[in-house]
mmCIF file of C-alpha atoms in Angstrom:
data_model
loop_
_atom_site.group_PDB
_atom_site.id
_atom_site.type_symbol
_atom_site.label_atom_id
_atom_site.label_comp_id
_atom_site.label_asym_id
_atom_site.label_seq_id
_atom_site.Cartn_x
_atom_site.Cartn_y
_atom_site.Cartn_z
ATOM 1 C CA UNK A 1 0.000 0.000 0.000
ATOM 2 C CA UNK A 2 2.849 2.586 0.846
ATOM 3 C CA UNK A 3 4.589 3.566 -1.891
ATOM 4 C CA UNK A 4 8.046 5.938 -0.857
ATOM 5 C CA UNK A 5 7.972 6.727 -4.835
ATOM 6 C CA UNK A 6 5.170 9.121 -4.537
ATOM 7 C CA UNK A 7 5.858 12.618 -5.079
ATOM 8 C CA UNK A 8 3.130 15.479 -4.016
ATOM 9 C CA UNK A 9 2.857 18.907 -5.509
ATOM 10 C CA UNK A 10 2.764 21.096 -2.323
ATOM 11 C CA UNK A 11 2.127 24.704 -2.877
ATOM 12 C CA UNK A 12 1.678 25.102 0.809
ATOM 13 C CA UNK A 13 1.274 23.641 4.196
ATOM 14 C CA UNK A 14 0.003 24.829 7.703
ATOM 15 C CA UNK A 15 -1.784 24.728 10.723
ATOM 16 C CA UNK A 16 -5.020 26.694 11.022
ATOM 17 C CA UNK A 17 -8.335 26.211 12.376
ATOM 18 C CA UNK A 18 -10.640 24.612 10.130
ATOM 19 C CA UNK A 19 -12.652 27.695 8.765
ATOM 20 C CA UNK A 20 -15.624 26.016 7.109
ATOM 21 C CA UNK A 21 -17.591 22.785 6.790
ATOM 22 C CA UNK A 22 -18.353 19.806 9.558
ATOM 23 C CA UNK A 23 -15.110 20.834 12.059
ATOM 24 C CA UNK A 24 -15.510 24.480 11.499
ATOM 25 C CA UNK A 25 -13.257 25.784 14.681
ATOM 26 C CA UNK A 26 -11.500 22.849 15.291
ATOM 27 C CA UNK A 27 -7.290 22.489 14.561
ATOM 28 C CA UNK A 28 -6.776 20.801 11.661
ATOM 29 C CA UNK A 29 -3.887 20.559 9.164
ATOM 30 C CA UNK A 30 -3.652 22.086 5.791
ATOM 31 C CA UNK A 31 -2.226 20.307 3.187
ATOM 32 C CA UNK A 32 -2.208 22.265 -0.253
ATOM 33 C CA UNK A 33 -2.193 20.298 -3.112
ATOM 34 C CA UNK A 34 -1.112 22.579 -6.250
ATOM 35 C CA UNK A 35 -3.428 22.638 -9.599
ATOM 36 C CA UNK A 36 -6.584 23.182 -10.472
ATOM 37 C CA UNK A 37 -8.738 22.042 -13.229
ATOM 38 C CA UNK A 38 -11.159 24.942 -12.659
ATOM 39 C CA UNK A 39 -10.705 28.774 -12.063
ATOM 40 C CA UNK A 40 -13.878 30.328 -10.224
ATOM 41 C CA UNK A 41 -14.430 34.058 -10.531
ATOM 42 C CA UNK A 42 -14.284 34.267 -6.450
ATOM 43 C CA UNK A 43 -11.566 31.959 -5.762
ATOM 44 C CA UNK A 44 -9.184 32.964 -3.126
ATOM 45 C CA UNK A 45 -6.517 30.598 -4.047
ATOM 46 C CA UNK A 46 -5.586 31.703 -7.416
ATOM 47 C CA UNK A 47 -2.356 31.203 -7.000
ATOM 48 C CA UNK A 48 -2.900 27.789 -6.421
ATOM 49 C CA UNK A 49 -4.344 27.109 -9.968
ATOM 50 C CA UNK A 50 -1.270 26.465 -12.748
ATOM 51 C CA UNK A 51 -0.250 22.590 -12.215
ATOM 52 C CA UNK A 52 3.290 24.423 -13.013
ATOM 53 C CA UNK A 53 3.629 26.857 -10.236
ATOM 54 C CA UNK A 54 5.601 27.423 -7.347
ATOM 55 C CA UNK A 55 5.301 24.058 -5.333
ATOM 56 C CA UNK A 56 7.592 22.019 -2.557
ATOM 57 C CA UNK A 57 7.804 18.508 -3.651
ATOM 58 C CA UNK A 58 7.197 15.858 -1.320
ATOM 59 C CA UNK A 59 7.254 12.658 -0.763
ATOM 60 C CA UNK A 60 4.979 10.148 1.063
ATOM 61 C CA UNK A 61 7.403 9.987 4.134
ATOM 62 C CA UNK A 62 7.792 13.642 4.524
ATOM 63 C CA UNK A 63 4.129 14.531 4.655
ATOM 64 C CA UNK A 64 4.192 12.330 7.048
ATOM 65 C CA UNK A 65 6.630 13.712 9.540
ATOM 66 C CA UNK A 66 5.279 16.983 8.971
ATOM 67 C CA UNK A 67 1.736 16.058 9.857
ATOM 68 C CA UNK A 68 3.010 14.049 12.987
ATOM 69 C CA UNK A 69 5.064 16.773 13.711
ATOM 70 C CA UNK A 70 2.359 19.214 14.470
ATOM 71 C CA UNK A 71 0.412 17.152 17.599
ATOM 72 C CA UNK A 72 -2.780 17.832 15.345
ATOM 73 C CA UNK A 73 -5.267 14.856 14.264
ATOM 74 C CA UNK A 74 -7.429 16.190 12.132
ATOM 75 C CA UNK A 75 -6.151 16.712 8.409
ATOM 76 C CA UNK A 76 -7.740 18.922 5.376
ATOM 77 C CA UNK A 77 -6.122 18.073 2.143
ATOM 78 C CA UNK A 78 -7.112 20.829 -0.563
ATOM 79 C CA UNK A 79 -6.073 22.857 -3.425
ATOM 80 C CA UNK A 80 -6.476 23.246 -6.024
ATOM 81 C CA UNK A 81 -8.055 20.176 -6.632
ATOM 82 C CA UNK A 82 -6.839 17.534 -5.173
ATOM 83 C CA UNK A 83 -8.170 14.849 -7.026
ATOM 84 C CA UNK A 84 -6.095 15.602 -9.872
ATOM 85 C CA UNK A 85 -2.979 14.420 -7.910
ATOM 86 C CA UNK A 86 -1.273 10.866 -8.334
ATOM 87 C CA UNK A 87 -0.567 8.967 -4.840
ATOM 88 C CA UNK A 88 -3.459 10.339 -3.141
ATOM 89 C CA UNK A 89 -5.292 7.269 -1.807
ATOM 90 C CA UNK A 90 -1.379 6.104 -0.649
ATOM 91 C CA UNK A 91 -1.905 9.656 1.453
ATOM 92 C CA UNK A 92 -5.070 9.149 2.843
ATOM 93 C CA UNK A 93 -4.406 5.668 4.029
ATOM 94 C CA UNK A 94 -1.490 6.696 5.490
ATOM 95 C CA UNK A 95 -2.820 8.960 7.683
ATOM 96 C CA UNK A 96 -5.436 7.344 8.871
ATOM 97 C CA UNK A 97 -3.393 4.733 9.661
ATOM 98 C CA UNK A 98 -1.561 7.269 11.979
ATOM 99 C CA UNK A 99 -4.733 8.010 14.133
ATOM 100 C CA UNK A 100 -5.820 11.245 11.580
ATOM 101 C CA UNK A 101 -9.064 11.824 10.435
ATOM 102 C CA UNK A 102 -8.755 13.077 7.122
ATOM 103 C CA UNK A 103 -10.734 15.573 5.057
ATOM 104 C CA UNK A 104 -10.912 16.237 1.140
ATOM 105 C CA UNK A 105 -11.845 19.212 -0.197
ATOM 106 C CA UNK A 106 -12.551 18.829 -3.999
ATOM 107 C CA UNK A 107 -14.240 20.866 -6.633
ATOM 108 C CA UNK A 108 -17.527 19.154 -7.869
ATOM 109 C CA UNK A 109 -15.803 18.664 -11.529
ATOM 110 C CA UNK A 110 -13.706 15.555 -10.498
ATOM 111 C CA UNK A 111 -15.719 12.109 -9.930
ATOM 112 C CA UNK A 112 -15.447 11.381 -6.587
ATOM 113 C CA UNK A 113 -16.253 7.204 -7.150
ATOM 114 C CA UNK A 114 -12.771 6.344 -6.069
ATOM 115 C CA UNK A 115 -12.636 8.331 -2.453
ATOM 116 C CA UNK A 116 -15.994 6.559 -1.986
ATOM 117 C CA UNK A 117 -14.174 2.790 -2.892
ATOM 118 C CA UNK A 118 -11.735 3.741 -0.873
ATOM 119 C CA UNK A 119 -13.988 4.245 2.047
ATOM 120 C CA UNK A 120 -15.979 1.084 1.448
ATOM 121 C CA UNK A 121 -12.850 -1.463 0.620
ATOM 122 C CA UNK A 122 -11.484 -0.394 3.949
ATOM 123 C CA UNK A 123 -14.093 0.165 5.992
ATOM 124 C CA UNK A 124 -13.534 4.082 6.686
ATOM 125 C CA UNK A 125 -16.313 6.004 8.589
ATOM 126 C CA UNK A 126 -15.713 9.026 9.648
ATOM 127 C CA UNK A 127 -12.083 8.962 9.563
ATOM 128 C CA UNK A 128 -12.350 9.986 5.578
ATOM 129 C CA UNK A 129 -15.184 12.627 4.750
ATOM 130 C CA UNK A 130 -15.622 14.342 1.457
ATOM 131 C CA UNK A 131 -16.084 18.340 1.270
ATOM 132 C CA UNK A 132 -17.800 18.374 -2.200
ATOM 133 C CA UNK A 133 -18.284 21.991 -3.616
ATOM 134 C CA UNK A 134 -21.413 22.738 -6.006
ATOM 135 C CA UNK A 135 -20.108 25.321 -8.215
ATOM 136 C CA UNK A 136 -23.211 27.944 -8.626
ATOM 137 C CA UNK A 137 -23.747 29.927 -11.237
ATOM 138 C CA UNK A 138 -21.276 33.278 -9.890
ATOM 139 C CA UNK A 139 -18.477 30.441 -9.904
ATOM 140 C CA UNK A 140 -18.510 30.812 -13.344
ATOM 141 C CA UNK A 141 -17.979 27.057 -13.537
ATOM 142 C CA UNK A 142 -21.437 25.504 -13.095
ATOM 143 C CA UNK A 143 -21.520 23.330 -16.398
ATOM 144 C CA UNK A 144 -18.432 21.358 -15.159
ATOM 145 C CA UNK A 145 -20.813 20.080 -12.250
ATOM 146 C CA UNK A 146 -20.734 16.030 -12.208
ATOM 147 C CA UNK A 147 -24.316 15.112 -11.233
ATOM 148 C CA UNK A 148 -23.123 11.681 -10.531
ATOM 149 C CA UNK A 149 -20.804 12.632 -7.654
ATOM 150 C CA UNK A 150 -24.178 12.645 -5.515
ATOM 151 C CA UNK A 151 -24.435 9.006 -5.474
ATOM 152 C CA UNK A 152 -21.586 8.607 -4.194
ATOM 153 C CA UNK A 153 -21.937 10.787 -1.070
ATOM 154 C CA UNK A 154 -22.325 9.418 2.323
ATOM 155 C CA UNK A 155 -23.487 10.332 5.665
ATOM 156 C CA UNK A 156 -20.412 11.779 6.820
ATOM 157 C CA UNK A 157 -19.623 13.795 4.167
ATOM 158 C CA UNK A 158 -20.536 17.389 3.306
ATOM 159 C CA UNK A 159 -21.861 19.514 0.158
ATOM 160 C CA UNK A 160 -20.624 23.322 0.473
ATOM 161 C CA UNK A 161 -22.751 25.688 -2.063
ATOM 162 C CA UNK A 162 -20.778 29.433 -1.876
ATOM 163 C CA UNK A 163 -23.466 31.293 -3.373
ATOM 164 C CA UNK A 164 -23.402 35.272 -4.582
ATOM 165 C CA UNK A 165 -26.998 36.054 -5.212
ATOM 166 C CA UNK A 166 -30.859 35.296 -5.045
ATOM 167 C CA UNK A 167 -29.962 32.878 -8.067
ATOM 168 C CA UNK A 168 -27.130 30.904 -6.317
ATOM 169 C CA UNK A 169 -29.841 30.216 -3.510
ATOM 170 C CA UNK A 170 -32.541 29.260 -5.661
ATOM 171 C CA UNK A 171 -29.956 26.443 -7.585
ATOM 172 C CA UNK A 172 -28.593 25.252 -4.223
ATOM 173 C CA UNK A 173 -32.137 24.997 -2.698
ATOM 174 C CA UNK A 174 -32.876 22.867 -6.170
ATOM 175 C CA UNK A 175 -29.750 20.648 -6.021
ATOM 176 C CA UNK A 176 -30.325 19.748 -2.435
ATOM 177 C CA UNK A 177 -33.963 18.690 -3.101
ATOM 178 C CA UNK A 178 -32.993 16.714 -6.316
ATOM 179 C CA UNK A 179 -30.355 14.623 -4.489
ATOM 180 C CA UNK A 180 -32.160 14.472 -1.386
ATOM 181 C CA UNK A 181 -29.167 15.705 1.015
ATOM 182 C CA UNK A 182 -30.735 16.521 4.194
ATOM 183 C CA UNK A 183 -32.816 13.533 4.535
ATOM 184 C CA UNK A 184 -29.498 11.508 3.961
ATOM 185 C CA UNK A 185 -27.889 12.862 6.779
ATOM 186 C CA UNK A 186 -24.983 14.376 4.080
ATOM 187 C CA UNK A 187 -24.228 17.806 5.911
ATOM 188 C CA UNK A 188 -25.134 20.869 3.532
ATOM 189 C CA UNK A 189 -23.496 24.397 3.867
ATOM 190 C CA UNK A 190 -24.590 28.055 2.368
ATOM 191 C CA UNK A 191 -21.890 29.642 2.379
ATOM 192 C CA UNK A 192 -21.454 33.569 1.154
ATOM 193 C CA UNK A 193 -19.136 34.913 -1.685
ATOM 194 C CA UNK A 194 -17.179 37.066 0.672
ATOM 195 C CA UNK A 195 -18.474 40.690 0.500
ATOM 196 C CA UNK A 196 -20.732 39.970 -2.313
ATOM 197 C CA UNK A 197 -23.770 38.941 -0.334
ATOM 198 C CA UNK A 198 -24.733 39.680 3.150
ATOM 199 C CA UNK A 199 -25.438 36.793 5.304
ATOM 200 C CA UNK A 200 -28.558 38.229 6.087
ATOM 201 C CA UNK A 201 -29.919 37.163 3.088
ATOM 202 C CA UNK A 202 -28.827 33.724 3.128
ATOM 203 C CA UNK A 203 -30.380 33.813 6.807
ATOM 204 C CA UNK A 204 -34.121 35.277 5.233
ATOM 205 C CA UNK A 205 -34.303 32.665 2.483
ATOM 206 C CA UNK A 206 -33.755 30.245 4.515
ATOM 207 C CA UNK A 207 -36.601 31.171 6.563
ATOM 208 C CA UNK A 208 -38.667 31.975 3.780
ATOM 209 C CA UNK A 209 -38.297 28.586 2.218
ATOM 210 C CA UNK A 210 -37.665 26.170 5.607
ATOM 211 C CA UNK A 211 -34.769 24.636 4.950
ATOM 212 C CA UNK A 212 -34.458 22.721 7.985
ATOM 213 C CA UNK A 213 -31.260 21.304 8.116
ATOM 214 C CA UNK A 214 -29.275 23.071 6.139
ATOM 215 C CA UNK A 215 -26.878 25.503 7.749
ATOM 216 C CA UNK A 216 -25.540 28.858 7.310
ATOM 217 C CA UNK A 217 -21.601 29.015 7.267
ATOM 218 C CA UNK A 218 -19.070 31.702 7.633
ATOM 219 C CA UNK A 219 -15.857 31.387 6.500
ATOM 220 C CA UNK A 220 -13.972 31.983 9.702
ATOM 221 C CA UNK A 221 -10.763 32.307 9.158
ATOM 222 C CA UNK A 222 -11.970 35.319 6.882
ATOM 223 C CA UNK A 223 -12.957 37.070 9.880
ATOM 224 C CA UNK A 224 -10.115 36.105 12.567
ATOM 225 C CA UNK A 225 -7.203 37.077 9.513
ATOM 226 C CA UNK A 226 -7.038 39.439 6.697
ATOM 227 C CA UNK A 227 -9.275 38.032 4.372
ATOM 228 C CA UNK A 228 -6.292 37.566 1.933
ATOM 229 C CA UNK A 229 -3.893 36.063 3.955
ATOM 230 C CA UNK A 230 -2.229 32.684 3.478
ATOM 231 C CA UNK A 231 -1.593 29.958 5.376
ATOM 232 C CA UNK A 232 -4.680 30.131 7.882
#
């Protein structure tokens, strides 16, 4: 299952608080995968886009020792997208092999079949969860949208919709009565395009259509840091 050979695009690595999703406010570790196969019009890790940018390569081993290193269990492994990176079920096995829950952030334009297989061939609960963004219409991205990464969803996993207007809310209210999200237990976040919609309005539709179960989300380390700062 190990394999040493595996080399990871890093573009960055740190410990923060987890600002959004199931263990918002809780320590986790950041890893930053680099490349992306998408480029929102809000995204906030731009940088983080060109598969050839600035990066530290590392291998299996050092991840490793730098997650151990830090005291902290729980583990967020980003981008980018990381499910365009090689090795990564080697990385996910290996840390939860070390006592870490791990976390995967991923786009929505990526199938997400194989974190589910890997889940169900070794028994994983809720020591692997998926963070699986719908990309709403501000994204700019929407058609790249894989409708079939909602059967593959599970109870401990989480669908994030960062909407910008009246319009985002009305396609995330559709998506998660289409798939059914809230009545199968998959955790399902609003969360605002920072300072392009108060969350106010998020708060009043919610009301005004009862969407029990779904929650309102802040990103937190938005608030806490400059809104532009890295590695937090």
């Amino acid at each position: 299952m190990k394999n040493n050979t595996d080399t990871y695009k890093v573009a960055e690595k740190f410990v923060s608080i987890n600002g959004e999703s199931r263990l918002a406010g809780e320590l986790a570790v950041f890893i930053r995968l680099l490349g992306c196969n998408l480029n929102c019009s809000y995204c906030d890790t731009a940088w983080a886009i060109p598969g050839d940018g600035p990066c530290e390569l590392m291998n299996l081993d050092e991840i490793i020792e730098y997650v151990e290193g830090t005291g902290v269990k729980n583990v967020t492994i980003t981008g980018g997208e990381p499910l365009l990176q090689p090795g990564l079920e080697n990385l996910i096995l290996e840390l939860i092999s070390g006592n870490h829950k791990v976390e995967i952030e991923t786009n929505g334009a990526i199938s997400i079949k194989g974190l589910r297989e890997i889940a169900d061939n070794y028994s994983l609960t809720s020591q692997l969860s998926v963070t699986l963004d719908y990309k709403c219409q501000t994204s700019g991205m929407e058609e790249f949208m894989l409708p079939e990464n909602y059967d593959y969803l599970r109870k401990y996993d989480t669908v994030k919709f960062v909407v910008g207007d009246r319009t985002d809310l009305e396609r995330a209210k559709e998506i998660i009565e289409r798939y059914r999200l809230v009545e199968r237990e998959i955790a399902v976040y609003l969360s605002p395009v920072f300072g392009s919609i108060a969350s106010a309005e998020i708060v009043e539709y919610m009301i005004e259509h009862k969407m029990n179960g779904v929650r309102n989300q802040l990103q937190q380390h938005k608030f806490i840091w400059d809104p532009n700062k890295r590695g937090v």
